[in-house]
Amino acid sequence: MYDVLIIGCGITGAAAACQLSRYRLKVAVLERENDVSAGTTKANSAILHAGYDPEPGSLMAKLNVRGAALAKELCARLDVPYRPCGSLVLAFSDQDDQMVRTLCQRGLANGVPGVEVLTGDQARTMDPNLSPQVTSALWAPSAAICSPWEYCLALAETAVRNGADLHLETAVTGLERQAEGWLVRTGRGEFYARYVLNAAGVSAQEVHQMAAPKTFTIHPSRGQYFLLDKCEGDRVGHVIFQCPGPSGKGVLVAPTVHGNLIVGPDAGPVEGNDVSTTGEGLGFVRRTALKSVPSINFRESIRNFAGVRAASDRGDFIIEFAAPGFLDLAGICSPGLTAAPAIAEYAARLLAEDGLALEEKENFLCQRRRIKFHHLSPADKAALVAREPAYGRVICRCETVTEGEILEALRGPIPPRSVDGVKRRVGAGMGRCQGGFCGPRVVELLARERGVSPGAIVQDRAGSWLLAAQTKGGTDHV
């Protein structure tokens, strides 16, 4: 019997697991995919929002600012790439100017530090490539960027190091209330828990209705992006927004912590977890972004991708008990990445108020350091290679990722099971060639370390096969 069982290991579930692993509790996380951060968390804008956008008094407003402060601390402790670059919301008309002033007042009401309205000239002084048509801008210095999948992995690894159980490829198929808690049925057996946390993202409505009558609807919204090469990474120095609208915060232009430029997203309804991209959607993103930064060179695009957000009909985070011992953490769309650690704190408080004893561990471990070969000094590189020769073999030439770094990930608390799982941990395949050179070697290392055939290795999710062999019975993947 677990004390708490969490369904879903995106950023919300990982943060909840990390928070609860502080206490003398038996905690488990069930994730239907073959890795953590496999849904919305790996495909978003990577922005830690300042907190001026949510309506004052909403859960989004209360948890955004707190989450931003916690994220800064956690990224430092857990060695997650983080850059406090600040954000600008641009105005292009009198109506936009009024919206910028409204957002500033909203930010002050929400407790966002340092927000102020700038003139167009002041904004261009900060970011010279902004459009000459910008009339004013909201400056929010506390906004930041991070690596969302590394953030999620670091939180999940912290939970595992502190005793939480993580079950990957374990989809929940049913829930049944029993005298002492919940029976959770999955494709890999049954689990019992006193409390269940529903952090299933786009599938949160489906999971909720296994336990309680319908009280909200998830409306999946797809956002499409361009990722540009590092030669465009200095095009802007801050996160550049346009004034938000009914569909969200709009198309942004921002640097990434890895040195690239990200542009997007659009917003449109989709069925389920459809992450395909469309010419129409990407064309809209391109046209809209050029209004903010006319000099973006989209010929340097190295990847297009899409993510699906779990927007709900409530217009706010849904963090409440839906049944005895069943707590929804649903409708966690933007600013969910920012708010995640504050959502976890809030959920723990609700569990404590419901009777769960939270006794802190004396030996809770919340520290993580990774070897990043590319960032070492020449002397440190030489010493490391002399001690561990695998660090002297460069696998990914674009990002200078070594075999030693990949092996460290493959032997870590949550080993990757796919090529993209390796990419999310160490960056192999993130460069200009997008894995064209290093991919085969990564497959070889994955197969060797996992003790399987190269044909069993997938690109990302289950079924995304890379290799096939012709046999007498047809085509086989193993």
C-alpha positions as CSV (number, residue, x, y, z in Angstrom):
1,M,0.0,0.0,0.0
2,Y,1.4,3.3,-1.1
3,D,0.7,6.5,0.9
4,V,0.4,8.5,-2.4
5,L,0.3,7.3,-6.0
6,I,0.8,9.9,-8.7
7,I,-0.6,9.4,-12.2
8,G,1.6,11.1,-14.8
9,C,5.2,12.2,-14.8
10,G,5.3,15.4,-16.7
11,I,6.5,18.5,-14.8
12,T,3.4,18.5,-12.5
13,G,3.7,14.9,-11.5
14,A,7.5,15.0,-11.2
15,A,7.3,18.1,-9.0
16,A,4.7,16.5,-6.8
17,A,6.8,13.3,-6.4
18,C,9.8,15.4,-5.5
19,Q,7.9,17.4,-2.9
20,L,6.3,14.3,-1.3
21,S,9.7,12.4,-1.3
22,R,10.8,14.9,1.4
23,Y,8.5,13.1,3.8
24,R,8.4,9.7,5.4
25,L,5.9,8.5,2.9
26,K,5.7,5.6,0.4
27,V,5.3,7.3,-3.0
28,A,4.9,5.9,-6.5
29,V,4.5,7.5,-9.9
30,L,2.8,5.8,-12.8
31,E,3.7,7.0,-16.3
32,R,2.2,5.5,-19.5
33,E,5.1,6.5,-21.7
34,N,8.6,5.1,-21.8
35,D,10.2,8.2,-20.2
36,V,9.4,11.2,-18.0
37,S,8.5,14.5,-19.6
38,A,7.1,12.7,-22.7
39,G,4.1,14.9,-23.3
40,T,3.5,18.7,-22.9
41,T,6.6,19.1,-20.8
42,K,9.1,18.3,-23.6
43,A,7.3,20.4,-26.2
44,N,6.6,24.0,-25.0
45,S,8.1,27.4,-25.0
46,A,10.5,26.7,-22.0
47,I,9.5,30.0,-20.4
48,L,9.4,30.6,-16.6
49,H,6.8,33.3,-16.6
50,A,7.0,36.3,-14.4
51,G,3.3,36.2,-13.4
52,Y,1.6,39.3,-14.8
53,D,-0.8,37.4,-17.1
54,P,-3.1,35.4,-14.7
55,E,-6.1,37.2,-13.2
56,P,-5.5,38.3,-9.6
57,G,-6.9,35.9,-7.1
58,S,-6.8,32.9,-9.4
59,L,-4.7,29.8,-8.5
60,M,-2.6,30.6,-11.6
61,A,-1.7,34.0,-10.2
62,K,-1.1,32.7,-6.7
63,L,1.1,29.8,-7.8
64,N,2.9,31.4,-10.7
65,V,5.0,33.9,-8.8
66,R,5.8,31.4,-6.0
67,G,6.7,28.8,-8.6
68,A,9.1,31.1,-10.4
69,A,11.0,31.8,-7.2
70,L,11.1,28.0,-6.4
71,A,12.2,27.2,-10.0
72,K,15.2,29.5,-9.7
73,E,16.3,27.8,-6.5
74,L,15.6,24.2,-7.8
75,C,17.4,24.7,-11.1
76,A,20.5,25.9,-9.2
77,R,20.4,23.0,-6.7
78,L,19.7,20.3,-9.4
79,D,22.1,21.6,-12.1
80,V,19.3,22.5,-14.6
81,P,20.1,25.0,-17.3
82,Y,18.5,28.3,-16.3
83,R,18.8,31.9,-17.6
84,P,17.2,34.9,-15.9
85,C,16.7,37.0,-19.1
86,G,13.4,38.8,-18.4
87,S,10.6,39.4,-20.8
88,L,9.0,42.1,-22.9
89,V,5.4,42.3,-24.0
90,L,5.2,44.5,-27.1
91,A,2.5,47.0,-28.1
92,F,1.8,48.1,-31.6
93,S,-1.3,50.2,-31.2
94,D,-3.2,52.4,-28.8
95,Q,-5.3,49.3,-27.9
96,D,-2.1,47.3,-27.2
97,D,-0.7,50.2,-25.1
98,Q,-3.8,49.9,-22.9
99,M,-3.3,46.2,-22.6
100,V,0.3,46.7,-21.6
101,R,-0.7,49.1,-18.8
102,T,-3.4,46.6,-17.7
103,L,-0.9,43.8,-17.6
104,C,1.4,45.9,-15.5
105,Q,-1.3,46.6,-13.0
106,R,-2.2,43.0,-12.9
107,G,1.5,42.1,-12.3
108,L,1.7,44.5,-9.4
109,A,-1.5,43.0,-7.9
110,N,0.0,39.5,-8.3
111,G,3.3,40.5,-6.6
112,V,5.5,40.3,-9.7
113,P,8.8,42.1,-8.9
114,G,10.0,45.0,-11.0
115,V,7.3,45.2,-13.7
116,E,7.2,48.5,-15.5
117,V,6.0,50.0,-18.8
118,L,8.6,51.1,-21.2
119,T,8.4,53.3,-24.3
120,G,9.1,51.7,-27.7
121,D,12.5,53.4,-27.8
122,Q,13.4,52.1,-24.4
123,A,12.4,48.5,-25.4
124,R,14.6,48.8,-28.6
125,T,17.5,50.0,-26.5
126,M,17.2,46.7,-24.6
127,D,16.7,44.6,-27.7
128,P,17.8,46.4,-30.9
129,N,16.2,44.0,-33.3
130,L,12.7,44.8,-32.2
131,S,10.3,46.2,-34.8
132,P,10.4,50.0,-35.2
133,Q,6.6,49.8,-35.0
134,V,6.7,48.9,-31.3
135,T,5.0,51.7,-29.4
136,S,5.5,50.5,-25.8
137,A,6.3,47.4,-23.8
138,L,5.9,45.7,-20.5
139,W,9.2,44.8,-18.9
140,A,9.2,41.9,-16.4
141,P,12.8,41.2,-15.2
142,S,11.9,38.1,-13.2
143,A,11.0,36.0,-16.3
144,A,13.5,33.3,-17.2
145,I,14.1,30.4,-19.5
146,C,15.1,26.9,-18.7
147,S,15.3,23.4,-20.2
148,P,11.9,21.9,-19.3
149,W,12.7,18.3,-19.9
150,E,15.9,18.5,-17.9
151,Y,14.0,20.3,-15.1
152,C,11.4,17.5,-15.1
153,L,14.0,14.8,-15.1
154,A,15.9,16.4,-12.3
155,L,12.8,16.5,-10.1
156,A,11.9,12.9,-11.0
157,E,15.4,11.7,-10.3
158,T,15.4,13.6,-6.9
159,A,12.2,11.8,-6.0
160,V,13.7,8.4,-7.0
161,R,16.9,9.0,-5.1
162,N,14.7,9.8,-2.1
163,G,12.8,6.5,-2.3
164,A,9.9,7.1,-4.7
165,D,9.1,4.3,-7.1
166,L,8.7,5.2,-10.8
167,H,6.9,2.8,-13.1
168,L,7.3,3.7,-16.8
169,E,5.1,2.2,-19.6
170,T,2.4,1.7,-17.0
171,A,-0.9,3.1,-18.2
172,V,-3.8,3.4,-15.8
173,T,-6.9,1.5,-17.0
174,G,-9.2,1.8,-14.0
175,L,-9.7,3.1,-10.4
176,E,-11.8,1.6,-7.7
177,R,-12.5,3.2,-4.3
178,Q,-11.9,0.7,-1.4
179,A,-12.2,0.9,2.4
180,E,-8.6,2.1,3.0
181,G,-7.9,3.9,-0.3
182,W,-7.8,3.2,-4.0
183,L,-7.2,0.2,-6.2
184,V,-5.4,1.4,-9.3
185,R,-5.5,-1.0,-12.3
186,T,-2.8,-0.8,-15.0
187,G,-1.6,-2.8,-17.9
188,R,1.2,-4.0,-15.7
189,G,-0.7,-5.0,-12.6
190,E,-2.6,-3.5,-9.7
191,F,-1.5,-0.9,-7.2
192,Y,-3.0,0.2,-3.9
193,A,-2.7,3.7,-2.4
194,R,-4.3,5.8,0.3
195,Y,-4.2,8.8,-1.9
196,V,-4.2,9.2,-5.7
197,L,-3.0,12.4,-7.4
198,N,-4.2,12.9,-11.0
199,A,-1.4,14.7,-12.9
200,A,-2.2,13.1,-16.2
201,G,-2.1,16.3,-18.3
202,V,-4.1,16.0,-21.5
203,S,-5.6,12.8,-20.2
204,A,-6.6,14.3,-16.8
205,Q,-10.3,14.3,-17.6
206,E,-10.2,10.6,-18.6
207,V,-8.5,9.7,-15.3
208,H,-10.8,11.9,-13.3
209,Q,-13.8,10.1,-14.7
210,M,-12.4,6.8,-13.6
211,A,-12.8,8.0,-10.0
212,A,-15.7,10.6,-10.0
213,P,-18.4,12.2,-12.1
214,K,-17.4,14.6,-14.8
215,T,-16.8,18.2,-13.4
216,F,-14.5,19.7,-16.1
217,T,-13.5,19.2,-19.7
218,I,-10.0,19.2,-21.1
219,H,-9.8,20.9,-24.5
220,P,-6.4,19.9,-26.0
221,S,-4.7,22.9,-27.7
222,R,-1.8,22.4,-30.1
223,G,1.0,24.9,-30.4
224,Q,3.6,24.7,-33.3
225,Y,7.1,26.0,-33.2
226,F,10.3,26.7,-35.1
227,L,13.6,25.9,-33.5
228,L,16.4,27.9,-35.2
229,D,20.1,27.2,-35.3
230,K,22.6,28.9,-32.8
231,C,23.6,31.5,-35.4
232,E,20.1,33.0,-34.6
233,G,20.4,32.5,-30.9
234,D,21.4,36.1,-30.2
235,R,18.7,37.6,-32.4
236,V,17.0,38.7,-29.1
237,G,18.3,38.8,-25.5
238,H,14.9,38.6,-23.8
239,V,11.6,36.6,-24.1
240,I,9.6,38.7,-26.6
241,F,5.8,38.4,-26.4
242,Q,3.0,40.2,-28.2
243,C,-0.1,41.2,-26.2
244,P,-2.1,38.1,-25.2
245,G,-5.4,37.1,-26.6
246,P,-8.2,34.6,-26.0
247,S,-6.1,31.7,-27.3
248,G,-3.2,32.4,-24.9
249,K,0.0,34.4,-24.7
250,G,0.5,34.4,-28.4
251,V,3.6,33.9,-30.6
252,L,6.9,34.6,-28.8
253,V,10.5,34.9,-29.9
254,A,13.0,33.8,-27.3
255,P,16.6,32.6,-26.8
256,T,17.0,29.1,-25.4
257,V,19.3,28.0,-22.7
258,H,21.1,25.9,-25.3
259,G,21.9,28.9,-27.5
260,N,19.2,28.5,-30.1
261,L,16.2,30.7,-30.9
262,I,12.6,29.4,-30.4
263,V,9.7,30.9,-32.2
264,G,6.0,30.0,-31.6
265,P,3.4,28.8,-30.8
266,D,0.1,29.2,-32.6
267,A,-2.9,27.7,-30.8
268,G,-5.6,25.5,-32.2
269,P,-7.9,22.7,-31.0
270,V,-6.9,19.1,-31.7
271,E,-8.1,15.6,-30.9
272,G,-6.0,13.9,-28.2
273,N,-2.3,14.2,-28.4
274,D,-1.9,15.2,-32.0
275,V,1.6,16.7,-32.3
276,S,1.8,16.9,-36.1
277,T,2.8,20.2,-37.7
278,T,1.0,22.0,-40.6
279,G,2.1,24.4,-43.2
280,E,-0.8,26.7,-42.3
281,G,0.1,26.8,-38.6
282,L,3.8,27.3,-39.2
283,G,3.1,30.0,-41.7
284,F,1.0,31.9,-39.1
285,V,3.8,31.6,-36.6
286,R,6.4,32.9,-39.0
287,R,4.3,35.9,-40.1
288,T,3.3,36.8,-36.6
289,A,6.9,36.6,-35.2
290,L,8.2,38.8,-38.0
291,K,5.9,41.6,-36.7
292,S,7.9,41.5,-33.4
293,V,11.4,40.9,-34.8
294,P,11.5,41.5,-38.6
295,S,15.1,40.3,-39.1
296,I,14.6,36.6,-38.0
297,N,16.2,34.4,-40.6
298,F,13.8,31.4,-40.8
299,R,16.2,29.7,-43.4
300,E,18.2,28.7,-40.3
301,S,15.4,26.6,-38.9
302,I,16.7,23.2,-37.9
303,R,13.5,21.7,-36.5
304,N,9.7,22.2,-36.3
305,F,7.7,20.6,-33.6
306,A,4.4,20.9,-31.8
307,G,3.1,20.4,-28.2
308,V,-0.4,19.9,-26.9
309,R,-1.5,21.9,-23.9
310,A,-4.2,20.7,-21.4
311,A,-6.5,23.7,-21.4
312,S,-9.7,23.2,-19.5
313,D,-13.2,24.8,-19.5
314,R,-12.4,26.3,-16.0
315,G,-9.9,28.8,-17.2
316,D,-7.8,28.1,-14.1
317,F,-5.8,25.3,-12.5
318,I,-8.0,22.6,-11.1
319,I,-6.4,21.5,-7.8
320,E,-9.1,19.9,-5.6
321,F,-10.4,16.7,-4.2
322,A,-12.8,15.1,-6.6
323,A,-13.5,12.1,-4.3
324,P,-12.2,10.9,-0.9
325,G,-8.4,10.5,-1.3
326,F,-8.5,11.5,-5.0
327,L,-6.8,14.9,-5.8
328,D,-7.0,16.4,-9.2
329,L,-4.0,18.4,-10.5
330,A,-5.7,19.1,-13.8
331,G,-6.0,21.9,-16.4
332,I,-2.3,22.7,-15.9
333,C,-1.6,24.7,-19.0
334,S,0.6,27.8,-19.1
335,P,2.0,28.9,-16.7
336,G,2.2,25.2,-15.5
337,L,5.9,24.8,-16.1
338,T,6.6,27.8,-13.9
339,A,4.0,27.0,-11.3
340,A,4.9,23.3,-10.9
341,P,6.8,23.3,-7.7
342,A,4.3,25.7,-6.1
343,I,1.5,23.3,-7.3
344,A,3.4,20.5,-5.5
345,E,3.6,22.5,-2.3
346,Y,-0.1,23.3,-2.5
347,A,-1.1,19.7,-3.2
348,A,1.0,18.6,-0.2
349,R,-0.7,21.1,2.0
350,L,-4.2,19.8,0.9
351,L,-3.1,16.2,1.6
352,A,-1.9,17.3,5.1
353,E,-5.2,19.1,5.8
354,D,-7.0,15.9,4.7
355,G,-5.1,13.9,7.3
356,L,-1.9,12.7,5.6
357,A,1.0,13.0,8.1
358,L,3.9,14.8,6.6
359,E,7.0,14.0,8.7
360,E,10.1,15.4,7.0
361,K,13.1,13.2,6.4
362,E,16.4,14.1,8.0
363,N,18.4,12.8,5.1
364,F,16.4,14.3,2.1
365,L,18.7,14.7,-0.9
366,C,18.1,17.7,-3.1
367,Q,21.4,18.2,-5.0
368,R,22.5,17.0,-8.4
369,R,25.6,17.7,-10.5
370,R,26.3,16.5,-14.0
371,I,29.5,16.4,-16.0
372,K,29.1,18.7,-19.1
373,F,32.3,18.1,-21.0
374,H,31.9,21.0,-23.4
375,H,31.9,23.5,-20.5
376,L,35.0,22.2,-18.7
377,S,38.4,24.0,-18.9
378,P,41.1,22.3,-21.0
379,A,42.9,21.2,-17.9
380,D,39.8,19.7,-16.4
381,K,39.0,18.0,-19.7
382,A,42.5,16.4,-19.8
383,A,42.2,15.2,-16.2
384,L,38.8,13.7,-16.7
385,V,39.8,11.9,-19.9
386,A,42.9,10.5,-18.1
387,R,40.6,9.2,-15.4
388,E,37.7,8.1,-17.5
389,P,38.7,7.5,-21.2
390,A,35.1,7.4,-22.4
391,Y,34.9,11.2,-21.9
392,G,37.6,11.5,-24.6
393,R,35.3,10.0,-27.3
394,V,33.0,12.7,-28.8
395,I,29.8,11.1,-30.0
396,C,27.8,14.3,-30.9
397,R,30.0,16.7,-32.8
398,C,27.4,19.5,-33.0
399,E,27.0,19.7,-29.2
400,T,30.4,18.1,-28.2
401,V,28.7,15.4,-26.2
402,T,31.0,12.5,-25.2
403,E,30.5,8.8,-24.7
404,G,31.2,9.3,-21.0
405,E,28.2,11.7,-20.6
406,I,25.9,9.3,-22.5
407,L,27.1,6.3,-20.3
408,E,26.5,8.4,-17.2
409,A,22.9,9.0,-18.3
410,L,22.4,5.3,-19.2
411,R,23.5,4.3,-15.7
412,G,21.6,7.0,-13.9
413,P,18.5,6.8,-11.6
414,I,16.1,7.0,-14.6
415,P,18.0,5.5,-17.6
416,P,16.7,6.5,-21.0
417,R,15.0,3.9,-23.2
418,S,15.1,5.8,-26.5
419,V,17.4,7.9,-28.7
420,D,15.4,11.0,-27.8
421,G,15.6,10.0,-24.2
422,V,19.4,10.3,-24.5
423,K,19.0,13.6,-26.3
424,R,16.9,15.0,-23.5
425,R,19.5,14.1,-20.9
426,V,22.8,15.1,-22.5
427,G,21.9,17.0,-25.7
428,A,23.2,14.4,-28.2
429,G,21.2,15.1,-31.4
430,M,20.1,18.6,-30.5
431,G,22.6,20.4,-32.9
432,R,22.4,21.5,-36.5
433,C,22.4,18.0,-37.9
434,Q,19.7,16.8,-35.5
435,G,21.3,13.5,-34.9
436,G,22.3,12.7,-38.4
437,F,25.9,11.8,-37.4
438,C,25.6,10.7,-33.8
439,G,22.3,8.8,-34.0
440,P,23.8,5.4,-35.0
441,R,26.4,5.5,-32.3
442,V,23.7,6.4,-29.7
443,V,21.7,3.4,-30.9
444,E,24.8,1.2,-30.4
445,L,25.4,2.5,-26.9
446,L,21.7,2.1,-25.9
447,A,21.6,-1.5,-27.2
448,R,24.9,-2.4,-25.5
449,E,24.0,-0.9,-22.1
450,R,20.4,-2.3,-22.1
451,G,21.5,-5.7,-23.4
452,V,19.1,-5.7,-26.4
453,S,19.4,-5.8,-30.1
454,P,19.8,-2.5,-32.0
455,G,16.5,-3.3,-33.7
456,A,14.8,-3.0,-30.3
457,I,15.8,0.7,-29.9
458,V,13.2,3.3,-30.6
459,Q,13.5,7.0,-31.6
460,D,11.2,8.2,-28.9
461,R,7.8,6.7,-27.9
462,A,7.0,3.0,-28.1
463,G,6.7,1.9,-31.7
464,S,8.9,4.6,-33.2
465,W,11.3,2.0,-34.7
466,L,14.6,3.0,-36.3
467,L,15.8,-0.4,-37.7
468,A,14.1,-3.3,-39.4
469,A,15.3,-6.7,-40.7
470,Q,13.8,-8.7,-43.4
471,T,12.9,-12.2,-42.2
472,K,11.1,-15.2,-43.8
473,G,8.0,-14.1,-42.0
474,G,8.2,-10.5,-43.2
475,T,9.7,-7.4,-41.5
476,D,10.9,-7.6,-37.9
477,H,12.1,-4.9,-35.6
478,V,14.2,-7.0,-33.2
